[in-house]
Tab-separated table of C-alpha atoms in Angstrom:
chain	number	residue	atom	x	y	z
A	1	UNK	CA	27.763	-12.326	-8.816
A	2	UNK	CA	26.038	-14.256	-11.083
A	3	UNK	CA	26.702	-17.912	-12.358
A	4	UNK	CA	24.702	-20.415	-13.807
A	5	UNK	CA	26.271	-23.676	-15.253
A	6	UNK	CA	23.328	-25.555	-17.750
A	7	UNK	CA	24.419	-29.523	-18.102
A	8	UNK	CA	22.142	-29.467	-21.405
A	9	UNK	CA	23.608	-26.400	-22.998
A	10	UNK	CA	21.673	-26.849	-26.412
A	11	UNK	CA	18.242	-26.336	-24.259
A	12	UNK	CA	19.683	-22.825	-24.474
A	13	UNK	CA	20.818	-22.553	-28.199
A	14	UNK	CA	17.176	-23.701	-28.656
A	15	UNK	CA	15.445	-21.136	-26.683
A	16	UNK	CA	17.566	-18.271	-28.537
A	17	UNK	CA	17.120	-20.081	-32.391
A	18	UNK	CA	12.893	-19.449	-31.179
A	19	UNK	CA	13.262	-16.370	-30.044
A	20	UNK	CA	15.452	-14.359	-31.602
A	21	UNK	CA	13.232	-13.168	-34.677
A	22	UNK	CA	10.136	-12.170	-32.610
A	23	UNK	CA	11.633	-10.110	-30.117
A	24	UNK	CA	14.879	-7.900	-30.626
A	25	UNK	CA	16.186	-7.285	-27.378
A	26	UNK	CA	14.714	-8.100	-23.810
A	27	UNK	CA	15.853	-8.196	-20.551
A	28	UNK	CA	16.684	-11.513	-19.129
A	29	UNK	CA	16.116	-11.608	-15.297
A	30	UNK	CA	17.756	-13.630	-12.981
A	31	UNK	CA	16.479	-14.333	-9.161
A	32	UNK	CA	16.581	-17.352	-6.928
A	33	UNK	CA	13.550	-18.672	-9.029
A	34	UNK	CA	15.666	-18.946	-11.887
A	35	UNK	CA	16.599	-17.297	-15.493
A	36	UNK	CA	13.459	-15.626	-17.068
A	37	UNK	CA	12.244	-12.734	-19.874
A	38	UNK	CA	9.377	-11.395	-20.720
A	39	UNK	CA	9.073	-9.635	-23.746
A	40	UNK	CA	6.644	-8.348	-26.352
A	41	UNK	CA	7.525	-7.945	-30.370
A	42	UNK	CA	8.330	-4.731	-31.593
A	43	UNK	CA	4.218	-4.042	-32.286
A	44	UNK	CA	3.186	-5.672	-29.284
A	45	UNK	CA	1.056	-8.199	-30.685
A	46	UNK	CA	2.049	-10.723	-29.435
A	47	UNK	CA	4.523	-11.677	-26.059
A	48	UNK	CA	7.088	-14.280	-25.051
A	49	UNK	CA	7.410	-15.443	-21.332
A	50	UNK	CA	10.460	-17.710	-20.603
A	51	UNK	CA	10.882	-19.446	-17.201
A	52	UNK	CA	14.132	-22.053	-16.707
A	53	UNK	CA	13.930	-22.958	-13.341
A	54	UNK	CA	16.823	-23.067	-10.588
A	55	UNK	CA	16.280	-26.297	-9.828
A	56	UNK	CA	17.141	-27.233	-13.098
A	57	UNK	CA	21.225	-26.091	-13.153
A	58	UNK	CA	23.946	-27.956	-12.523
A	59	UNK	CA	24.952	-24.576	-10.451
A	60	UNK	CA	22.748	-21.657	-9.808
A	61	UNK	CA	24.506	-19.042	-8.213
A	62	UNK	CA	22.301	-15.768	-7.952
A	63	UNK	CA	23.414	-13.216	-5.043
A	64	UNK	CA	20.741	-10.528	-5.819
A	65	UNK	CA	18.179	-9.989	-8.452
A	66	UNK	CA	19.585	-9.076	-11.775
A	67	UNK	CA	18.204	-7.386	-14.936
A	68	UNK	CA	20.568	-8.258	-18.133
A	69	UNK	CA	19.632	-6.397	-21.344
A	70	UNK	CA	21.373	-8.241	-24.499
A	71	UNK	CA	20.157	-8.105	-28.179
A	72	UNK	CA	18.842	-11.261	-28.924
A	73	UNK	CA	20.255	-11.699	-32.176
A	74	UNK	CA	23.847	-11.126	-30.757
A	75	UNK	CA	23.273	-13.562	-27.999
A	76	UNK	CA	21.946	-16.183	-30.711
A	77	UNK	CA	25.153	-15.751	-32.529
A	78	UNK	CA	27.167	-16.186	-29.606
A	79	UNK	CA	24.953	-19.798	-28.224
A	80	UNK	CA	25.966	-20.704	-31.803
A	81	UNK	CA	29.541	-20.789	-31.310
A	82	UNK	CA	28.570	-23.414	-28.581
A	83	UNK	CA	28.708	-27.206	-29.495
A	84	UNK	CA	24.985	-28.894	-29.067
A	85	UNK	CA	26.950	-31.401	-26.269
A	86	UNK	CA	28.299	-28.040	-24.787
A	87	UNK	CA	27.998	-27.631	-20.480
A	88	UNK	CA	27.015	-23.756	-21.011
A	89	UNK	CA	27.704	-21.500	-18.131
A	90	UNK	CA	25.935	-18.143	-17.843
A	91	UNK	CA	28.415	-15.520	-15.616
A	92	UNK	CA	28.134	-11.904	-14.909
A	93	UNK	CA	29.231	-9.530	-12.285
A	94	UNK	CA	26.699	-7.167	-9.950
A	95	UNK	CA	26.534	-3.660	-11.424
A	96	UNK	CA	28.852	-4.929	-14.986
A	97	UNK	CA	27.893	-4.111	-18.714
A	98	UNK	CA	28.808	-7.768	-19.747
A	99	UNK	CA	27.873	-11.373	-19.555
A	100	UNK	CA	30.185	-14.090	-20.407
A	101	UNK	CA	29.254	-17.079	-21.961
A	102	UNK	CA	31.374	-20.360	-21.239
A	103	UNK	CA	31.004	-23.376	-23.402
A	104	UNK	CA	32.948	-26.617	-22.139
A	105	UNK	CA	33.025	-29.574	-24.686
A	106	UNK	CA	31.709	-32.783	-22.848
A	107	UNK	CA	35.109	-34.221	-21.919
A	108	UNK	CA	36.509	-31.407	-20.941
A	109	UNK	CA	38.896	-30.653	-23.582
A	110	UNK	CA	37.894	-27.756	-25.281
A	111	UNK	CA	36.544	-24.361	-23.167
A	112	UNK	CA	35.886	-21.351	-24.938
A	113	UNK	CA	34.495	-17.955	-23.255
A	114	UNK	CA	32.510	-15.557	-24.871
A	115	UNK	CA	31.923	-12.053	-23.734
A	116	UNK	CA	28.802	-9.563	-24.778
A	117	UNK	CA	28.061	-6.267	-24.034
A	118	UNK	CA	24.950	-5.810	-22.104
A	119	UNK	CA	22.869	-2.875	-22.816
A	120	UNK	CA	20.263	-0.673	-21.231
A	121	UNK	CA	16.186	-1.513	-22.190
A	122	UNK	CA	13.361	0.129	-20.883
A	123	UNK	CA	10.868	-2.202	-20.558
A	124	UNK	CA	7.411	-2.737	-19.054
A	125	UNK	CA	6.997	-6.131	-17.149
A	126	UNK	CA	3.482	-7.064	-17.614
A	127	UNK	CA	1.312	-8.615	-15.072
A	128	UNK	CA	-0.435	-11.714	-16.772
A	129	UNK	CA	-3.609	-13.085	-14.633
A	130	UNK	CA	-4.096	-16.781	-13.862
A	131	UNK	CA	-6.932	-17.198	-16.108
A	132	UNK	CA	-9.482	-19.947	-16.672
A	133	UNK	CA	-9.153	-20.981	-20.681
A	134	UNK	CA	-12.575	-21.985	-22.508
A	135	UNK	CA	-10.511	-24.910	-23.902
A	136	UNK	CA	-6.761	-26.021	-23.975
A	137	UNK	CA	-5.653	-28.336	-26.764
A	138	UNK	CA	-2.225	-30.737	-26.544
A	139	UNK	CA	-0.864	-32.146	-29.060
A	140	UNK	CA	2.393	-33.019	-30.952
A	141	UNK	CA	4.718	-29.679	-31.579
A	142	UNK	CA	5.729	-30.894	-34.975
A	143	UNK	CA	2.055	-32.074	-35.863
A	144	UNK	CA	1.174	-27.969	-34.944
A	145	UNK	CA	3.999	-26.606	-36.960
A	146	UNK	CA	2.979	-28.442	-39.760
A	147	UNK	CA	-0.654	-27.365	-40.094
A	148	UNK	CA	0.741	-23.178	-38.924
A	149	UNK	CA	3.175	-24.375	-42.183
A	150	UNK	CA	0.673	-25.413	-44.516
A	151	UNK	CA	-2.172	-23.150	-43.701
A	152	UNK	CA	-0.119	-20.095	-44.036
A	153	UNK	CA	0.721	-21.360	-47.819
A	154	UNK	CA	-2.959	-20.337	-48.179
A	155	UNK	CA	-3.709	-17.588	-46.186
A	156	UNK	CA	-2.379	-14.623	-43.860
A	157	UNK	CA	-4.816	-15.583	-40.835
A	158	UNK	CA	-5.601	-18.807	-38.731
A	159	UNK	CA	-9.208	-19.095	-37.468
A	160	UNK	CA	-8.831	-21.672	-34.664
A	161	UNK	CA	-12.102	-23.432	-33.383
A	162	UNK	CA	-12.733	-25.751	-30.305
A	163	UNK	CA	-16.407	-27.136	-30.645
A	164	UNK	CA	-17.056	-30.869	-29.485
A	165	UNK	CA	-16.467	-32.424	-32.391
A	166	UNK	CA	-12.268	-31.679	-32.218
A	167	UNK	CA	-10.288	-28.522	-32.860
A	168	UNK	CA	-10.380	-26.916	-36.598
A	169	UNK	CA	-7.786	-24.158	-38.136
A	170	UNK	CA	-9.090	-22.793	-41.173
A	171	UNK	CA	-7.630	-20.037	-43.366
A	172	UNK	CA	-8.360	-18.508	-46.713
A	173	UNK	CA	-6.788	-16.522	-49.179
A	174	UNK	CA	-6.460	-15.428	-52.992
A	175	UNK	CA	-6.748	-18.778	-54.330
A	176	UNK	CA	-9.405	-20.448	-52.203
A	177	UNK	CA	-9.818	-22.094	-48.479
A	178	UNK	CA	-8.778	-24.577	-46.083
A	179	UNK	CA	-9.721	-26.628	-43.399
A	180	UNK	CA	-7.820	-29.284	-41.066
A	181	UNK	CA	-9.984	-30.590	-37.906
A	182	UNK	CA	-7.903	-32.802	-35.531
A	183	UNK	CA	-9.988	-34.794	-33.454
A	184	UNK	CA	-9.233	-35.923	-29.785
A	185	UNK	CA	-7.325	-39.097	-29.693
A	186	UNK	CA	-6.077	-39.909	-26.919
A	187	UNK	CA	-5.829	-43.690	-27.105
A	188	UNK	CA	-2.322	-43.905	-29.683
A	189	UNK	CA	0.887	-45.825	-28.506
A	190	UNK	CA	2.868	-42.840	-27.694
A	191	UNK	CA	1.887	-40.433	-25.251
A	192	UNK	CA	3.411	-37.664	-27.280
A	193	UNK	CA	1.080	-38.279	-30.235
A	194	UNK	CA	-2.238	-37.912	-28.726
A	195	UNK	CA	-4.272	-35.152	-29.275
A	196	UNK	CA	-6.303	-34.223	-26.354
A	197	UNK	CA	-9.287	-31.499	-26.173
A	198	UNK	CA	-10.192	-30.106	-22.775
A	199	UNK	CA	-13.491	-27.969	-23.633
A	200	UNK	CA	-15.383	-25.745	-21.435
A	201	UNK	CA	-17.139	-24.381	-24.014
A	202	UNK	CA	-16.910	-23.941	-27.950
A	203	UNK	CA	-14.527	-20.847	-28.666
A	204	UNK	CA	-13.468	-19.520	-32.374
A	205	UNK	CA	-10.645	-17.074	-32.243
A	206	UNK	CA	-8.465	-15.456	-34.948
A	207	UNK	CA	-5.002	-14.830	-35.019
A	208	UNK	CA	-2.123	-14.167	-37.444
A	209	UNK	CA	-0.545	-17.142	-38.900
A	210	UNK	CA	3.087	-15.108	-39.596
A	211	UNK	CA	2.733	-15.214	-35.980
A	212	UNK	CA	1.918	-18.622	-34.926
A	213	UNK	CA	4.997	-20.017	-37.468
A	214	UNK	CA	7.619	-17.968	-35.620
A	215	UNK	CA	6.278	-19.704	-32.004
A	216	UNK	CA	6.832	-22.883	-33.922
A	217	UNK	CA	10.335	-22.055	-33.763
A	218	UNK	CA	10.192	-23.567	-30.614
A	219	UNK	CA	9.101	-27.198	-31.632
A	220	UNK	CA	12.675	-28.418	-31.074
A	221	UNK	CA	12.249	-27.784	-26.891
A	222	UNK	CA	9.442	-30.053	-26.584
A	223	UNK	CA	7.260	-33.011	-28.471
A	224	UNK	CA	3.884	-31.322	-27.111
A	225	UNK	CA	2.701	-28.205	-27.649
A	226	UNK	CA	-0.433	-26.759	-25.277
A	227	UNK	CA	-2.561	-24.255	-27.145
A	228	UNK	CA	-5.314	-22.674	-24.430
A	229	UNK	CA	-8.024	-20.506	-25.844
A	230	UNK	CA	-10.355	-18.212	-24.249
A	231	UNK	CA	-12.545	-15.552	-26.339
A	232	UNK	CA	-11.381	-12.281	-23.437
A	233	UNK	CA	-7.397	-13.481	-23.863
A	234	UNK	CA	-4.639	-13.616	-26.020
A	235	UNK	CA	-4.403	-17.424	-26.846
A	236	UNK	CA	-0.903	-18.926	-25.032
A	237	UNK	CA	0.797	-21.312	-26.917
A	238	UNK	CA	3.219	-23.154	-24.464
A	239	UNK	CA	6.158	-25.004	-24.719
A	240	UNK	CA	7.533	-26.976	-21.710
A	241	UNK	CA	10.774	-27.315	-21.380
A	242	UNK	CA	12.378	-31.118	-20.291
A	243	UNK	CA	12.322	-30.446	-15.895
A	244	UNK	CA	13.276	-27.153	-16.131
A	245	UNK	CA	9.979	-24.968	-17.098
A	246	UNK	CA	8.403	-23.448	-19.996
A	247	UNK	CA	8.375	-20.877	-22.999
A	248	UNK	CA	5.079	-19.421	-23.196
A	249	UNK	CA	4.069	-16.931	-26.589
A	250	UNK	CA	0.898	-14.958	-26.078
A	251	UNK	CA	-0.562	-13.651	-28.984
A	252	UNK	CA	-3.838	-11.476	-29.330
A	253	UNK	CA	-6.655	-12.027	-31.448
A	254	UNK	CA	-7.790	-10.463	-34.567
A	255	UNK	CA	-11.322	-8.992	-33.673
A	256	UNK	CA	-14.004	-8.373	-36.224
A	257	UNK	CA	-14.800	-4.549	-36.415
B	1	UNK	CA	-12.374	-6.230	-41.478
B	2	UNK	CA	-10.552	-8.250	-38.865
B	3	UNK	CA	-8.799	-5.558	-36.458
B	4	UNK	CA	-5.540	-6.932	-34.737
B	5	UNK	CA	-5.315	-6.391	-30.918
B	6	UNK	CA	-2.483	-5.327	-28.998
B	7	UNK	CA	-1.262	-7.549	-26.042
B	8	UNK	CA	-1.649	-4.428	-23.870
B	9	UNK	CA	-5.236	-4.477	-24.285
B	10	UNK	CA	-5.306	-7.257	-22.107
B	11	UNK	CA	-2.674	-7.306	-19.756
B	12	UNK	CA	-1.265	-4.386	-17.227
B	13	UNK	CA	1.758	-3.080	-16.216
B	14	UNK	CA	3.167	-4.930	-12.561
C-alpha cells in the first residue's frame, strides 16, 4: 500500500510540465526515502534524477519498495486536471497496474480521483558517482533560461566557460556569434539574484542548447539554478525543490573529434 | 566536428 498526500500539490504539476518532453516514460520509485525517477531521453544524452523527500509529505505511507511505470505525458495530463491550490495524494496498491491520483480543493469542497494505468518499463538504474566539479555556478533560474533562450536563437550548441574572470556561454550559427559573460556578484539585495562562481579550475565544455532549454522547463520549482561543470562529466544542472529535494538533468558534452 | 556523448559513457549500471 502506497499513499502519499503532497500539501503543495502544484510542486508536482511542476515537476511533470519539466519533464514530460525529455523523457517519455520512467519508472517512478517509491521507498521510505521518498518518491524518485531516474531516467534518460530516448537517445540517452542526457538524464533526469528526481528526489522529493519523505519528510516533505503531509503523509508518506510506503509499506515496501515500489517501482510505478506511467507515461509521462499521460500523467502530465492527469496533474493538469488538478487545481494549482490542490492537496494531491499519490495512492496505489502492492502488486496493482494503477495509481490513483486524488486532488482535494483547499477547503475541502471539491475531490476528484483520477486513475492511470501503470505499465511495464525496462529500465537501467544508473549508478552516478559523488564527483568533485571543476566549478559550480548559482544563479537565478529565470536569468539561465533566458540566456539558454536567447543563445539558442543563434545557434544549435552552448559552449559554457568558467575562467576567473566569470562564467561565459557562447554560441554561433548561420548568421554570426554570441557571447554573454556573467560575472560573480554576490553582493545584490536579494539572495536569489546573486551570481556566485566556485572555481577549481578554468573548464570549457560544450553541450546542446535544444537540451539545456527543455531543463529550463524547470525554472518554475526554484529561483536558483546550480550548474556544476567538470571536463570527465556530464554537466548537472540542478534544481532544488522548496524542503523537499531536488531535480537534477545531466547532460553530456559534445567532444571535439 | 563536435561528437555528442552518450550519458552511458560516463555512468554504469547499479
Amino acid at each position: 500500500m502506497l499513499e502519499l498526500r503532497l500539501l503543495q500539490g502544484s510542486l508536482l504539476k511542476k515537476v511533470l510540465e519539466s519533464i514530460k518532453d525529455l523523457v517519455t516514460e520512467a519508472n517512478f520509485d517509491c521507498s521510505a526515502t521518498g518518491f524518485s525517477l531516474q531516467a534518460m531521453d530516448s537517445s540517452h544524452v542526457a538524464l533526469v534524477a528526481l528526489l522529493l523527500r519523505s519528510e516533505g509529505f503531509e503523509h508518506f505511507r510506503c509499506d515496501r519498495n515500489i517501482s510505478m511505470g506511467m507515461k509521462l505525458v499521460n500523467m502530465a495530463m492527469m496533474l493538469k486536471c488538478a487545481g494549482n491550490d490542490d492537496i494531491i495524494t499519490i495512492k496505489a496498491d502492492d502488486g496493482g497496474d494503477t495509481v490513483t491520483f486524488m486532488f482535494e480543493s483547499p477547503n475541502q469542497d471539491k475531490i476528484a480521483d483520477f486513475e492511470m494505468k501503470l505499465m511495464n518499463i525496462d529500465s537501467e538504474h544508473l549508478g552516478i558517482p559523488e564527483a568533485e566539479y571543476q566549478a559550480i555556478v548559482r544563479m537565478p533560474s529565470s536569468e539561465f533560461a533566458r540566456i539558454c533562450k536567447d543563445l539558442s536563437t543563434i545557434g544549435d550548441t552552448v559552449i559554457i566557460s568558467v575562467t576567473k574572470e566569470g562564467v561565459k556561454f557562447s554560441t554561433k550559427g548561420d548568421i554570426g556569434t554570441a557571447n554573454i559573460v556573467c560575472r560573480q556578484n554576490a553582493t545584490v539585495d536579494k539572495p536569489e539574484d546573486a551570481i556566485i562562481i566556485e572555481m577549481k579550475e578554468p573548464v570549457s565544455l560544450t553541450f546542446a542548447l535544444r537540451y539545456m532549454n527543455s531543463f529550463t522547463k524547470a525554472t518554475p520549482l526554484a529561483n536558483i539554478v546550480t550548474i556544476s561543470l567538470s571536463s570527465e562529466l556530464p554537466v548537472v544542472v540542478e534544481y532544488k525543490i522548496a524542503e523537499m529535494g531536488y531535480i537534477r538533468f545531466y547532460l553530456a558534452p559534445k567532444i571535439e573529434e | 566536428v563536435n561528437q555528442q556523448r552518450q550519458i552511458t559513457c560516463f555512468f554504469t549500471p547499479n
